Short mmCIF file of C-alpha atoms in Angstrom, two decimals:
data_model
loop_
_atom_site.label_atom_id
_atom_site.label_comp_id
_atom_site.label_asym_id
_atom_site.label_seq_id
_atom_site.Cartn_x
_atom_site.Cartn_y
_atom_site.Cartn_z
CA MET F 200 -21.39 -1.81 -11.39
CA THR F 201 -21.06 -5.53 -12.09
CA LEU F 202 -22.04 -6.69 -8.43
CA THR F 203 -25.32 -6.01 -6.31
CA PRO F 204 -24.69 -3.34 -4.04
CA LEU F 205 -24.87 -6.11 -1.23
CA GLN F 206 -22.31 -8.02 -2.79
CA THR F 207 -20.14 -4.77 -3.07
CA LEU F 208 -20.66 -4.23 0.72
CA ALA F 209 -19.49 -8.02 1.52
CA ILE F 210 -16.06 -7.54 -0.98
CA ILE F 211 -15.21 -3.93 0.57
CA ALA F 212 -16.02 -5.69 4.32
CA ALA F 213 -13.92 -8.93 3.34
CA VAL F 214 -10.97 -6.47 2.15
CA ALA F 215 -11.31 -4.47 5.28
CA ALA F 216 -11.33 -7.46 7.32
CA GLY F 217 -8.25 -8.89 5.45
CA THR F 218 -6.18 -6.06 5.65
CA GLN F 219 -7.04 -5.23 9.47
CA LEU F 220 -6.25 -8.75 10.26
CA THR F 221 -2.66 -8.10 8.86
CA ARG F 222 -2.24 -4.94 11.21
CA TRP F 223 -3.41 -6.48 14.28
CA LEU F 224 -1.86 -9.93 14.20
CA PRO F 225 1.45 -8.85 15.23
CA PHE F 226 0.07 -7.12 18.36
CA CYS F 227 -2.08 -9.71 19.23
CA LEU F 228 0.73 -12.29 18.91
CA PHE F 229 3.58 -10.77 20.56
CA PRO F 230 1.92 -8.84 23.27
CA GLU F 231 5.04 -8.88 25.55
CA ASN F 232 8.75 -8.95 24.86
CA ARG F 233 8.68 -12.14 23.00
CA GLN F 234 11.28 -12.41 20.16
CA PRO F 235 9.26 -13.51 16.90
CA PRO F 236 11.01 -16.84 15.20
CA ALA F 237 13.81 -16.12 12.92
CA VAL F 238 11.91 -17.32 9.78
CA VAL F 239 9.29 -14.56 10.34
CA LEU F 240 11.71 -12.09 10.84
CA TYR F 241 13.58 -13.26 7.04
CA LEU F 242 10.32 -13.45 5.52
CA GLY F 243 9.27 -10.13 6.88
CA ARG F 244 12.65 -8.91 4.96
CA VAL F 245 12.55 -10.50 2.05
CA LEU F 246 8.56 -10.56 1.00
CA PRO F 247 8.28 -6.68 0.47
CA PRO F 248 10.17 -6.77 -2.97
CA ALA F 249 8.80 -10.16 -3.97
CA MET F 250 5.37 -8.71 -3.20
CA MET F 251 5.72 -5.59 -5.53
CA GLY F 252 7.13 -7.89 -8.20
CA LEU F 253 3.97 -10.14 -7.94
CA LEU F 254 1.57 -6.80 -8.04
CA VAL F 255 3.39 -5.57 -11.18
CA VAL F 256 2.75 -8.80 -12.91
CA TYR F 257 -0.72 -8.60 -11.29
CA CYS F 258 -1.41 -5.56 -13.23
CA LEU F 259 -0.51 -6.95 -16.58
CA LYS F 260 -2.38 -10.09 -16.23
CA ASP F 261 -5.13 -9.13 -18.51
CA VAL F 262 -2.93 -7.76 -21.44
CA ALA F 263 -3.17 -9.86 -24.66
CA TRP F 264 0.28 -10.38 -25.54
CA THR F 265 -0.84 -12.29 -28.74
CA ALA F 266 -2.82 -9.89 -30.24
CA ALA F 267 -2.43 -6.49 -31.46
CA PRO F 268 -0.84 -4.20 -30.09
CA HIS F 269 0.87 -6.60 -27.89
CA GLY F 270 1.08 -5.12 -24.66
CA LEU F 271 3.32 -2.32 -26.50
CA PRO F 272 1.46 0.23 -24.77
CA GLU F 273 2.18 -1.15 -21.15
CA LEU F 274 5.57 -1.94 -21.85
CA LEU F 275 6.59 1.71 -23.21
CA ALA F 276 4.71 3.03 -20.23
CA ILE F 277 6.25 1.10 -17.58
CA ALA F 278 9.83 1.65 -19.46
CA ALA F 279 8.92 5.39 -19.18
CA VAL F 280 8.19 5.22 -15.46
CA ALA F 281 11.45 3.29 -15.01
CA LEU F 282 13.47 5.61 -17.10
CA VAL F 283 12.19 8.84 -15.41
CA HIS F 284 12.28 7.29 -11.64
CA VAL F 285 15.90 6.38 -12.47
CA TRP F 286 16.93 9.67 -14.03
CA LYS F 287 14.76 11.98 -11.14
CA GLY F 288 13.57 9.65 -8.35
CA ASN F 289 10.72 11.25 -7.58
CA VAL F 290 7.80 8.67 -7.05
CA LEU F 291 5.13 11.28 -7.73
CA LEU F 292 6.86 12.56 -11.25
CA SER F 293 7.53 8.75 -12.16
CA ILE F 294 4.00 7.36 -11.53
CA ALA F 295 2.28 10.74 -13.27
CA GLY F 296 4.69 10.87 -16.26
CA GLY F 297 4.46 7.27 -16.99
CA THR F 298 0.14 7.45 -16.22
CA VAL F 299 -0.14 10.17 -18.95
CA LEU F 300 2.32 8.35 -21.49
CA TYR F 301 0.17 5.27 -21.05
CA MET F 302 -3.19 7.37 -21.17
CA VAL F 303 -1.91 9.27 -24.77
CA LEU F 304 -0.75 5.60 -26.08
CA VAL F 305 -4.06 4.07 -25.33
CA GLN F 306 -6.29 6.74 -26.24
CA ALA F 307 -4.49 8.15 -29.39
CA VAL F 308 -1.65 6.18 -30.77
CA PHE F 309 -2.64 2.65 -30.58
CA ALA F 310 -6.49 3.58 -30.38
CA MET L 253 -14.51 21.27 27.51
CA GLU L 254 -13.16 21.42 30.80
CA LYS L 255 -10.16 19.67 29.34
CA THR L 256 -9.39 22.46 26.67
CA LEU L 257 -7.63 24.66 29.00
CA THR L 258 -4.25 22.44 29.08
CA LEU L 259 -4.83 19.98 26.25
CA PRO L 260 -4.65 22.00 23.01
CA ARG L 261 -1.25 23.70 23.77
CA ARG L 262 0.21 20.35 23.77
CA ARG L 263 -1.78 18.68 21.03
CA GLY L 264 -1.12 21.74 19.09
CA ARG L 265 2.66 21.25 19.61
CA ALA L 266 2.54 17.35 18.45
CA LEU L 267 0.35 18.48 15.51
CA ARG L 268 2.76 21.30 14.52
CA ALA L 269 5.78 18.61 14.90
CA ALA L 270 3.95 16.21 13.03
CA PHE L 271 2.42 18.25 9.77
CA PRO L 272 5.77 18.97 8.13
CA VAL L 273 6.86 15.23 8.18
CA THR L 274 3.61 14.31 6.28
CA ILE L 275 3.85 16.87 3.76
CA PRO L 276 4.86 14.14 1.05
CA VAL L 277 2.48 11.94 2.26
CA LEU L 278 -0.18 14.67 1.72
CA THR L 279 1.08 15.20 -1.78
CA GLY L 280 0.79 11.55 -2.49
CA PHE L 281 -2.04 10.42 -0.81
CA LEU L 282 -4.42 13.13 -2.25
CA CYS L 283 -3.27 12.62 -5.77
CA LEU L 284 -3.43 8.74 -5.36
CA GLY L 285 -6.37 8.93 -3.25
CA MET L 286 -8.20 11.32 -6.29
CA ALA L 287 -7.08 8.84 -8.63
CA TYR L 288 -8.81 6.09 -6.58
CA GLY L 289 -11.95 8.22 -6.16
CA VAL L 290 -12.10 8.94 -10.11
CA LEU L 291 -11.40 5.00 -11.02
CA MET L 292 -14.04 3.92 -8.58
CA GLN L 293 -16.40 6.65 -10.31
CA THR L 294 -15.19 5.38 -13.71
CA LYS L 295 -16.36 1.46 -12.52
CA GLY L 296 -19.68 3.16 -11.33
CA TYR L 297 -18.64 3.38 -7.71
CA GLY L 298 -19.55 7.18 -6.76
CA PRO L 299 -18.21 9.07 -3.55
CA LEU L 300 -20.97 7.39 -1.41
CA TRP L 301 -18.81 3.79 -2.03
CA SER L 302 -15.13 5.04 -2.46
CA VAL L 303 -15.14 7.48 0.50
CA PRO L 304 -16.48 4.70 3.27
CA ALA L 305 -14.44 2.33 1.44
CA SER L 306 -11.04 4.27 1.87
CA MET L 307 -12.18 4.91 5.56
CA LEU L 308 -12.79 1.11 6.43
CA ILE L 309 -9.73 -0.11 4.33
CA PHE L 310 -7.24 2.39 4.36
CA GLY L 311 -4.98 0.53 2.25
CA GLY L 312 -3.65 2.07 -1.14
CA SER L 313 -2.23 -1.06 -3.05
CA ILE L 314 -5.35 -3.07 -2.18
CA GLN L 315 -7.86 -0.66 -2.91
CA PHE L 316 -6.57 -0.56 -6.39
CA VAL L 317 -6.38 -4.08 -6.52
CA ALA L 318 -10.07 -4.43 -4.83
CA ILE L 319 -11.47 -2.54 -7.84
CA THR L 320 -10.44 -5.11 -9.86
CA LEU L 321 -12.19 -7.72 -7.52
CA LEU L 322 -15.47 -5.14 -7.96
CA THR L 323 -15.66 -5.69 -11.60
CA ALA L 324 -15.18 -9.40 -11.52
CA ALA L 325 -17.39 -12.30 -10.32
CA PHE L 326 -18.37 -12.07 -6.65
CA ASP L 327 -15.92 -13.89 -4.57
CA PRO L 328 -15.30 -12.53 -0.90
CA LEU L 329 -13.22 -15.26 0.20
CA GLN L 330 -10.78 -14.74 -2.55
CA ALA L 331 -10.99 -10.90 -1.73
CA PHE L 332 -10.37 -11.61 1.81
CA LEU L 333 -7.20 -13.65 1.36
CA LEU L 334 -5.72 -11.53 -1.25
CA SER L 335 -6.25 -8.60 1.01
CA VAL L 336 -4.10 -10.79 3.69
CA LEU L 337 -1.65 -11.45 1.19
CA VAL L 338 -1.25 -8.04 -0.38
CA ASN L 339 -0.98 -6.72 2.98
CA ALA L 340 1.19 -9.22 4.64
CA ARG L 341 3.99 -6.95 4.80
CA HIS L 342 1.81 -4.92 7.82
CA MET L 343 2.43 -7.88 10.05
CA PHE L 344 6.03 -7.03 9.72
CA TYR L 345 5.76 -3.34 10.55
CA GLY L 346 3.48 -4.42 13.42
CA LEU L 347 6.41 -6.51 14.83
CA SER L 348 9.00 -3.55 14.42
CA LEU L 349 6.40 -1.39 16.12
CA LEU L 350 5.78 -3.32 19.10
CA GLU L 351 7.89 -1.22 21.30
CA LYS L 352 6.93 2.07 20.07
CA TYR L 353 3.31 1.22 20.30
CA ARG L 354 3.43 0.01 23.82
CA GLY L 355 1.47 1.51 26.72
CA ILE L 356 0.31 4.51 24.65
CA GLY L 357 -3.39 4.17 25.59
CA ARG L 358 -6.42 4.98 23.93
CA MET L 359 -4.78 6.10 20.95
CA ARG L 360 -3.43 2.36 20.26
CA PRO L 361 -6.34 0.89 18.37
CA PHE L 362 -6.31 3.71 16.02
CA LEU L 363 -2.58 3.49 15.30
CA ILE L 364 -2.77 -0.11 14.61
CA PHE L 365 -5.96 0.29 12.64
CA ALA L 366 -4.55 2.89 10.45
CA LEU L 367 -0.91 1.69 10.25
CA CYS L 368 -0.05 1.92 6.60
CA ASP L 369 3.36 1.98 4.45
CA GLU L 370 4.13 5.96 4.62
CA THR L 371 2.89 6.08 8.30
CA TYR L 372 5.12 3.43 9.27
CA SER L 373 7.92 4.65 7.31
CA LEU L 374 7.72 8.15 9.04
CA VAL L 375 6.86 6.81 12.72
CA SER L 376 10.08 4.25 12.80
CA SER L 377 12.52 6.75 10.95
CA VAL L 378 11.74 10.47 12.20
CA GLU L 379 12.91 11.54 15.53
CA VAL L 380 10.44 12.85 18.04
CA PRO L 381 11.33 16.58 18.20
CA GLU L 382 12.01 17.45 21.55
CA GLY L 383 9.35 18.31 23.98
CA VAL L 384 6.59 16.76 22.19
CA GLU L 385 4.97 13.58 23.58
CA PRO L 386 5.88 10.45 21.16
CA ARG L 387 2.58 8.84 21.11
CA ARG L 388 0.61 12.31 20.29
CA PHE L 389 3.52 12.38 17.55
CA TYR L 390 2.69 9.34 16.11
CA PHE L 391 -1.08 9.67 16.66
CA TRP L 392 -0.95 13.07 14.38
CA ILE L 393 1.28 11.26 11.68
CA SER L 394 -1.20 8.77 11.63
CA LEU L 395 -4.34 11.02 11.57
CA LEU L 396 -3.03 13.36 9.03
CA ASP L 397 -2.04 10.43 6.68
CA TYR L 398 -5.23 8.65 7.35
CA SER L 399 -7.28 11.81 6.49
CA TYR L 400 -5.13 12.69 3.39
CA TRP L 401 -6.21 9.77 1.67
CA VAL L 402 -9.96 9.71 2.46
CA ILE L 403 -10.20 13.64 1.43
CA GLY L 404 -8.21 12.49 -1.64
CA THR L 405 -10.63 10.01 -2.45
CA ALA L 406 -13.48 12.50 -1.63
CA LEU L 407 -12.07 14.89 -3.79
CA GLY L 408 -11.52 12.06 -6.62
CA GLY L 409 -15.35 10.66 -6.07
CA PHE L 410 -16.93 13.94 -6.17
CA LEU L 411 -14.56 16.12 -9.01
CA GLY L 412 -14.48 12.86 -11.07
CA SER L 413 -18.02 13.44 -11.99
CA LEU L 414 -17.04 16.70 -12.95
CA LEU L 415 -14.46 15.32 -15.28
CA THR L 416 -15.15 15.51 -19.19
CA PHE L 417 -11.83 14.16 -20.30
CA ASP L 418 -11.74 10.76 -21.24
CA THR L 419 -10.16 8.79 -18.18
CA THR L 420 -9.00 5.67 -20.25
CA GLY L 421 -5.96 4.30 -18.98
CA LEU L 422 -6.13 6.05 -15.72
CA ASP L 423 -5.77 2.66 -14.21
CA PHE L 424 -2.33 2.62 -15.18
CA VAL L 425 -1.35 4.66 -12.22
CA LEU L 426 -1.62 1.65 -10.27
CA THR L 427 0.76 -0.28 -12.35
CA ALA L 428 3.07 2.80 -12.57
CA LEU L 429 2.88 3.10 -8.58
CA PHE L 430 3.90 -0.62 -8.46
CA VAL L 431 6.78 -0.35 -10.80
CA VAL L 432 8.09 2.65 -8.80
CA LEU L 433 7.94 0.78 -5.45
CA PHE L 434 9.13 -2.13 -7.07
CA LEU L 435 12.38 -0.16 -8.38
CA GLU L 436 12.78 1.41 -4.88
CA GLN L 437 13.02 -2.41 -3.38
CA TRP L 438 15.29 -3.09 -6.39
CA LYS L 439 17.86 -0.36 -5.06
CA LYS L 440 18.85 -1.95 -2.25
CA ARG L 441 21.15 -5.04 -3.54
CA GLU L 442 19.67 -7.52 -1.11
CA ASN L 443 16.60 -7.27 -2.14
CA ARG L 444 17.04 -7.96 -5.68
CA ALA L 445 16.75 -11.70 -5.69
CA ALA L 446 13.45 -11.68 -3.79
CA GLY L 447 12.29 -9.12 -6.12
CA PHE L 448 13.35 -11.48 -9.04
CA ALA L 449 11.61 -14.40 -7.47
CA GLY L 450 8.45 -12.17 -7.16
CA VAL L 451 8.29 -11.46 -10.64
CA ALA L 452 9.22 -15.00 -12.17
CA CYS L 453 6.97 -16.79 -9.48
CA ALA L 454 3.94 -14.43 -10.50
CA ALA L 455 4.30 -14.85 -14.25
CA ALA L 456 4.70 -18.79 -13.76
CA GLY L 457 1.56 -18.28 -11.64
CA LEU L 458 -0.34 -16.41 -14.29
CA ALA L 459 0.96 -19.12 -17.10
CA LEU L 460 -0.30 -21.89 -14.76
CA ALA L 461 -3.45 -20.40 -13.21
CA GLY L 462 -4.69 -18.23 -15.58
CA PRO L 463 -5.11 -14.43 -14.88
CA ASP L 464 -8.53 -15.14 -12.35
CA ASN L 465 -6.64 -17.22 -9.87
CA MET L 466 -2.81 -16.10 -10.81
CA VAL L 467 -2.41 -14.76 -6.84
CA LEU L 468 -2.44 -17.84 -4.95
CA ALA L 469 -0.50 -19.78 -7.13
CA ALA L 470 2.01 -16.97 -7.24
CA MET L 471 2.07 -16.51 -3.31
CA ALA L 472 2.47 -20.28 -3.08
CA LEU L 473 5.70 -20.07 -5.29
CA ILE L 474 7.07 -16.90 -3.68
CA LEU L 475 6.89 -18.42 -0.39
CA ALA L 476 8.36 -21.94 -1.37
CA ALA L 477 11.37 -20.06 -3.46
CA LEU L 478 11.88 -17.48 -0.75
CA LEU L 479 12.23 -20.29 1.94
CA GLY L 480 14.20 -22.47 -0.52
CA LEU L 481 16.72 -19.27 -0.76
CA ARG L 482 16.62 -18.56 2.67
CA ARG L 483 20.12 -20.18 3.43
CA ARG L 484 21.32 -17.99 0.40
CA LEU L 485 19.73 -14.90 1.10
CA ASP L 486 20.01 -15.11 5.03
CA ARG L 487 23.88 -15.68 4.58
CA ARG L 488 24.14 -12.77 1.74
CA GLU L 489 22.62 -10.45 4.08
CA GLY L 490 25.11 -11.59 6.82
CA GLU L 491 27.94 -10.86 4.40
CA THR L 492 27.25 -7.43 3.69
CA VAL L 493 26.78 -6.61 7.36
#
């Protein structure tokens, strides 16, 4: 724990409030048969893949690419996730397989 | 108690119809909820923290992201904005459920409160079985999915303290989750330009603003890129239809 309990509560409350805002906003903005603007519909369609890309990069933001092992465990495990997923198409298997491989890599291979 | 003469039957029917379609979510949420509970535990936050967090937030990816917020410098405004941005997709789920969630009475606030990717997918794509009240069907899907996540978190939080193996690298479950979801998006050809823009803009945001401030920079770039690509992407969609 790097935060005080009160600071932790504040973070959890902020995350809960932000998340709830995204859930309630459309129901508050469009209470009747109002058609949302075309640009909103467009963003609704294209934002999810872009956000997933952002989140993948966000997870790798603290990787030290210039120092050994140069992000190799991350890259290998991501490749494994992608391969297993393309091969089997099972979300849980891909996630579990990649995570186990990553744990082995950072605990035993590149430790 | 007087109501229990007639209601349980109908409730039971809706529950029996809803449970089977939530089984994949049961598997996934128990697994990821446990991972969340365990991960919180490894960062010094036991089940008394992780379970209420899951009950209040109920958002898979943002809760994992929030772990990094809990272990970084105190910045609630960034936490709030990040939650809005990461969960911006909820707004569009809501837009497409305006009809289904209209006039369903006192369950409505809970359905909106607990709207997540998986519940949205089921509610919007599974046909309500005959003889089952739609609002009860939606309610049970929402409540079941919600409880899987909370129960998974509790299991991870309590059993996590008994785990004796080295959990170093367990954080990667989050990266793997996003890689898989990214690939799921990538399957659709019309998503690829936006997916590529997301990765490129995030990498640019990381290069420009550094690891601690990358998200807002990346979001601004993504929004600019997507609005700039609108003419092309909207037309491309029109062509494939």
